[in-house]
Amino acid sequence: MRKIFPLTQEGRHRDRVLEAVKHEIRKYLKRERRRDLPEGVDFLDFDCRLGATKEAAEVVHLSALIAQLDALAREGAEQAYVEILAKPGVRKLRTESDRDHPAQSSDAPDDTAPDAEDATH
């Protein structure tokens, strides 16, 4: 879907127009997710862009699309360009070593360093 949505309409409250735009976006996503998946595809992923114009549109994660649309409307934009493109997604299986040894964060204590209490005894 590539569409420019007007965020103001004569005779309609701006909030109701925004809710109608969000409804149309959600309806599109629901319809796309119902489609049969091609062979070898686990799920549909979506590439999204949002902006006041097509040229000013920026890449947005799908989970942040509605929040960004709200922010755009709060800024007073007269229209919103929304681009949502479905792409195939394949889940990556975790290997045995990934399951047994998850990556340690840099904040985690080092197991090889002797404890201060053990060094004094």
PDB file of C-alpha atoms in Angstrom:
ATOM      1  CA  MET A   1       0.000   0.000   0.000  1.00  0.00           C
ATOM      2  CA  ARG A   2       1.285   3.405  -0.972  1.00  0.00           C
ATOM      3  CA  LYS A   3      -1.184   6.115  -0.157  1.00  0.00           C
ATOM      4  CA  ILE A   4      -1.468   9.759   0.850  1.00  0.00           C
ATOM      5  CA  PHE A   5      -4.095  10.165   3.557  1.00  0.00           C
ATOM      6  CA  PRO A   6      -5.635  13.605   4.153  1.00  0.00           C
ATOM      7  CA  LEU A   7      -5.668  14.328   7.892  1.00  0.00           C
ATOM      8  CA  THR A   8      -8.288  17.086   7.638  1.00  0.00           C
ATOM      9  CA  GLN A   9     -11.734  16.943   6.035  1.00  0.00           C
ATOM     10  CA  GLU A  10     -14.410  19.585   5.840  1.00  0.00           C
ATOM     11  CA  GLY A  11     -17.165  18.901   8.372  1.00  0.00           C
ATOM     12  CA  ARG A  12     -15.313  16.150  10.264  1.00  0.00           C
ATOM     13  CA  HIS A  13     -13.367  16.429  13.489  1.00  0.00           C
ATOM     14  CA  ARG A  14      -9.629  15.952  12.973  1.00  0.00           C
ATOM     15  CA  ASP A  15      -9.453  13.146  15.565  1.00  0.00           C
ATOM     16  CA  ARG A  16     -12.151  11.127  13.761  1.00  0.00           C
ATOM     17  CA  VAL A  17     -10.302  11.483  10.451  1.00  0.00           C
ATOM     18  CA  LEU A  18      -7.113  10.235  12.123  1.00  0.00           C
ATOM     19  CA  GLU A  19      -8.973   7.263  13.620  1.00  0.00           C
ATOM     20  CA  ALA A  20     -10.347   6.403  10.158  1.00  0.00           C
ATOM     21  CA  VAL A  21      -6.810   6.430   8.718  1.00  0.00           C
ATOM     22  CA  LYS A  22      -5.554   4.143  11.498  1.00  0.00           C
ATOM     23  CA  HIS A  23      -8.508   1.829  10.919  1.00  0.00           C
ATOM     24  CA  GLU A  24      -7.715   1.572   7.204  1.00  0.00           C
ATOM     25  CA  ILE A  25      -4.048   0.782   7.953  1.00  0.00           C
ATOM     26  CA  ARG A  26      -4.975  -1.931  10.464  1.00  0.00           C
ATOM     27  CA  LYS A  27      -7.544  -3.379   8.056  1.00  0.00           C
ATOM     28  CA  TYR A  28      -4.901  -3.564   5.306  1.00  0.00           C
ATOM     29  CA  LEU A  29      -2.427  -5.332   7.609  1.00  0.00           C
ATOM     30  CA  LYS A  30      -5.058  -7.815   8.735  1.00  0.00           C
ATOM     31  CA  ARG A  31      -6.022  -8.564   5.116  1.00  0.00           C
ATOM     32  CA  GLU A  32      -2.382  -9.078   4.087  1.00  0.00           C
ATOM     33  CA  ARG A  33      -1.720 -11.431   7.009  1.00  0.00           C
ATOM     34  CA  ARG A  34      -4.685 -13.617   5.995  1.00  0.00           C
ATOM     35  CA  ARG A  35      -3.183 -14.402   2.596  1.00  0.00           C
ATOM     36  CA  ASP A  36      -1.678 -17.799   1.932  1.00  0.00           C
ATOM     37  CA  LEU A  37       2.079 -17.837   2.390  1.00  0.00           C
ATOM     38  CA  PRO A  38       4.321 -18.955  -0.468  1.00  0.00           C
ATOM     39  CA  GLU A  39       6.337 -22.158  -0.127  1.00  0.00           C
ATOM     40  CA  GLY A  40       9.298 -21.759   2.248  1.00  0.00           C
ATOM     41  CA  VAL A  41       7.977 -18.587   3.914  1.00  0.00           C
ATOM     42  CA  ASP A  42       7.166 -18.615   7.640  1.00  0.00           C
ATOM     43  CA  PHE A  43       5.504 -15.200   8.000  1.00  0.00           C
ATOM     44  CA  LEU A  44       4.979 -11.866   6.274  1.00  0.00           C
ATOM     45  CA  ASP A  45       7.238  -9.030   7.274  1.00  0.00           C
ATOM     46  CA  PHE A  46       6.462  -5.420   6.401  1.00  0.00           C
ATOM     47  CA  ASP A  47       8.677  -2.545   5.276  1.00  0.00           C
ATOM     48  CA  CYS A  48       7.056   0.727   6.356  1.00  0.00           C
ATOM     49  CA  ARG A  49       7.698   4.383   5.579  1.00  0.00           C
ATOM     50  CA  LEU A  50       5.810   7.385   6.928  1.00  0.00           C
ATOM     51  CA  GLY A  51       6.027  11.117   6.375  1.00  0.00           C
ATOM     52  CA  ALA A  52       4.118  14.276   5.535  1.00  0.00           C
ATOM     53  CA  THR A  53       5.056  13.776   1.861  1.00  0.00           C
ATOM     54  CA  LYS A  54       6.489  10.947  -0.204  1.00  0.00           C
ATOM     55  CA  GLU A  55       9.861  12.696  -0.393  1.00  0.00           C
ATOM     56  CA  ALA A  56       9.988  13.307   3.371  1.00  0.00           C
ATOM     57  CA  ALA A  57       8.920   9.768   4.330  1.00  0.00           C
ATOM     58  CA  GLU A  58      11.260   7.920   6.688  1.00  0.00           C
ATOM     59  CA  VAL A  59      11.604   4.231   7.456  1.00  0.00           C
ATOM     60  CA  VAL A  60       9.498   3.250  10.472  1.00  0.00           C
ATOM     61  CA  HIS A  61       9.183  -0.098  12.222  1.00  0.00           C
ATOM     62  CA  LEU A  62       5.696  -1.608  11.925  1.00  0.00           C
ATOM     63  CA  SER A  63       5.171  -1.584  15.698  1.00  0.00           C
ATOM     64  CA  ALA A  64       5.859   2.175  15.799  1.00  0.00           C
ATOM     65  CA  LEU A  65       3.818   3.112  12.721  1.00  0.00           C
ATOM     66  CA  ILE A  66       0.619   4.167  14.528  1.00  0.00           C
ATOM     67  CA  ALA A  67       2.540   6.103  17.192  1.00  0.00           C
ATOM     68  CA  GLN A  68       4.499   7.952  14.502  1.00  0.00           C
ATOM     69  CA  LEU A  69       1.260   8.722  12.674  1.00  0.00           C
ATOM     70  CA  ASP A  70      -0.143  10.216  15.891  1.00  0.00           C
ATOM     71  CA  ALA A  71       3.000  12.329  16.289  1.00  0.00           C
ATOM     72  CA  LEU A  72       2.740  13.544  12.703  1.00  0.00           C
ATOM     73  CA  ALA A  73      -0.884  14.568  13.248  1.00  0.00           C
ATOM     74  CA  ARG A  74       0.029  16.381  16.487  1.00  0.00           C
ATOM     75  CA  GLU A  75       2.599  18.408  14.567  1.00  0.00           C
ATOM     76  CA  GLY A  76      -0.273  19.736  12.456  1.00  0.00           C
ATOM     77  CA  ALA A  77       0.395  17.957   9.162  1.00  0.00           C
ATOM     78  CA  GLU A  78      -2.394  18.255   6.589  1.00  0.00           C
ATOM     79  CA  GLN A  79      -1.631  14.870   5.032  1.00  0.00           C
ATOM     80  CA  ALA A  80       0.329  11.686   5.704  1.00  0.00           C
ATOM     81  CA  TYR A  81       2.139   9.483   3.223  1.00  0.00           C
ATOM     82  CA  VAL A  82       2.045   5.833   4.316  1.00  0.00           C
ATOM     83  CA  GLU A  83       3.899   3.052   2.533  1.00  0.00           C
ATOM     84  CA  ILE A  84       3.543  -0.538   3.713  1.00  0.00           C
ATOM     85  CA  LEU A  85       5.111  -3.268   1.595  1.00  0.00           C
ATOM     86  CA  ALA A  86       4.829  -6.956   2.475  1.00  0.00           C
ATOM     87  CA  LYS A  87       7.906  -9.135   2.143  1.00  0.00           C
ATOM     88  CA  PRO A  88       8.495 -12.809   2.944  1.00  0.00           C
ATOM     89  CA  GLY A  89      10.046 -13.658   6.281  1.00  0.00           C
ATOM     90  CA  VAL A  90      11.840 -16.853   7.267  1.00  0.00           C
ATOM     91  CA  ARG A  91      12.513 -17.763  10.866  1.00  0.00           C
ATOM     92  CA  LYS A  92      16.094 -18.668  11.704  1.00  0.00           C
ATOM     93  CA  LEU A  93      16.538 -21.745  13.848  1.00  0.00           C
ATOM     94  CA  ARG A  94      18.687 -21.415  16.917  1.00  0.00           C
ATOM     95  CA  THR A  95      21.632 -23.779  17.113  1.00  0.00           C
ATOM     96  CA  GLU A  96      22.449 -25.932  20.115  1.00  0.00           C
ATOM     97  CA  SER A  97      25.356 -23.679  21.074  1.00  0.00           C
ATOM     98  CA  ASP A  98      23.041 -20.627  21.050  1.00  0.00           C
ATOM     99  CA  ARG A  99      20.655 -22.371  23.421  1.00  0.00           C
ATOM    100  CA  ASP A 100      23.353 -23.637  25.796  1.00  0.00           C
ATOM    101  CA  HIS A 101      25.532 -20.510  25.908  1.00  0.00           C
ATOM    102  CA  PRO A 102      23.532 -17.315  25.504  1.00  0.00           C
ATOM    103  CA  ALA A 103      25.617 -14.210  24.850  1.00  0.00           C
ATOM    104  CA  GLN A 104      26.847 -12.606  28.055  1.00  0.00           C
ATOM    105  CA  SER A 105      26.354  -8.906  28.509  1.00  0.00           C
ATOM    106  CA  SER A 106      29.294  -6.690  29.422  1.00  0.00           C
ATOM    107  CA  ASP A 107      27.619  -6.001  32.789  1.00  0.00           C
ATOM    108  CA  ALA A 108      27.687  -9.655  33.769  1.00  0.00           C
ATOM    109  CA  PRO A 109      30.355 -10.666  36.303  1.00  0.00           C
ATOM    110  CA  ASP A 110      33.335 -12.521  34.939  1.00  0.00           C
ATOM    111  CA  ASP A 111      33.337 -16.135  36.228  1.00  0.00           C
ATOM    112  CA  THR A 112      37.089 -16.504  35.772  1.00  0.00           C
ATOM    113  CA  ALA A 113      38.040 -13.694  38.177  1.00  0.00           C
ATOM    114  CA  PRO A 114      38.580 -14.829  41.789  1.00  0.00           C
ATOM    115  CA  ASP A 115      36.153 -13.407  44.343  1.00  0.00           C
ATOM    116  CA  ALA A 116      37.544 -10.872  46.815  1.00  0.00           C
ATOM    117  CA  GLU A 117      36.377 -13.006  49.740  1.00  0.00           C
ATOM    118  CA  ASP A 118      38.153 -16.122  48.440  1.00  0.00           C
ATOM    119  CA  ALA A 119      41.418 -14.225  47.987  1.00  0.00           C
ATOM    120  CA  THR A 120      41.550 -13.154  51.640  1.00  0.00           C
ATOM    121  CA  HIS A 121      41.086 -16.627  53.083  1.00  0.00           C
TER     122      HIS A 121
END
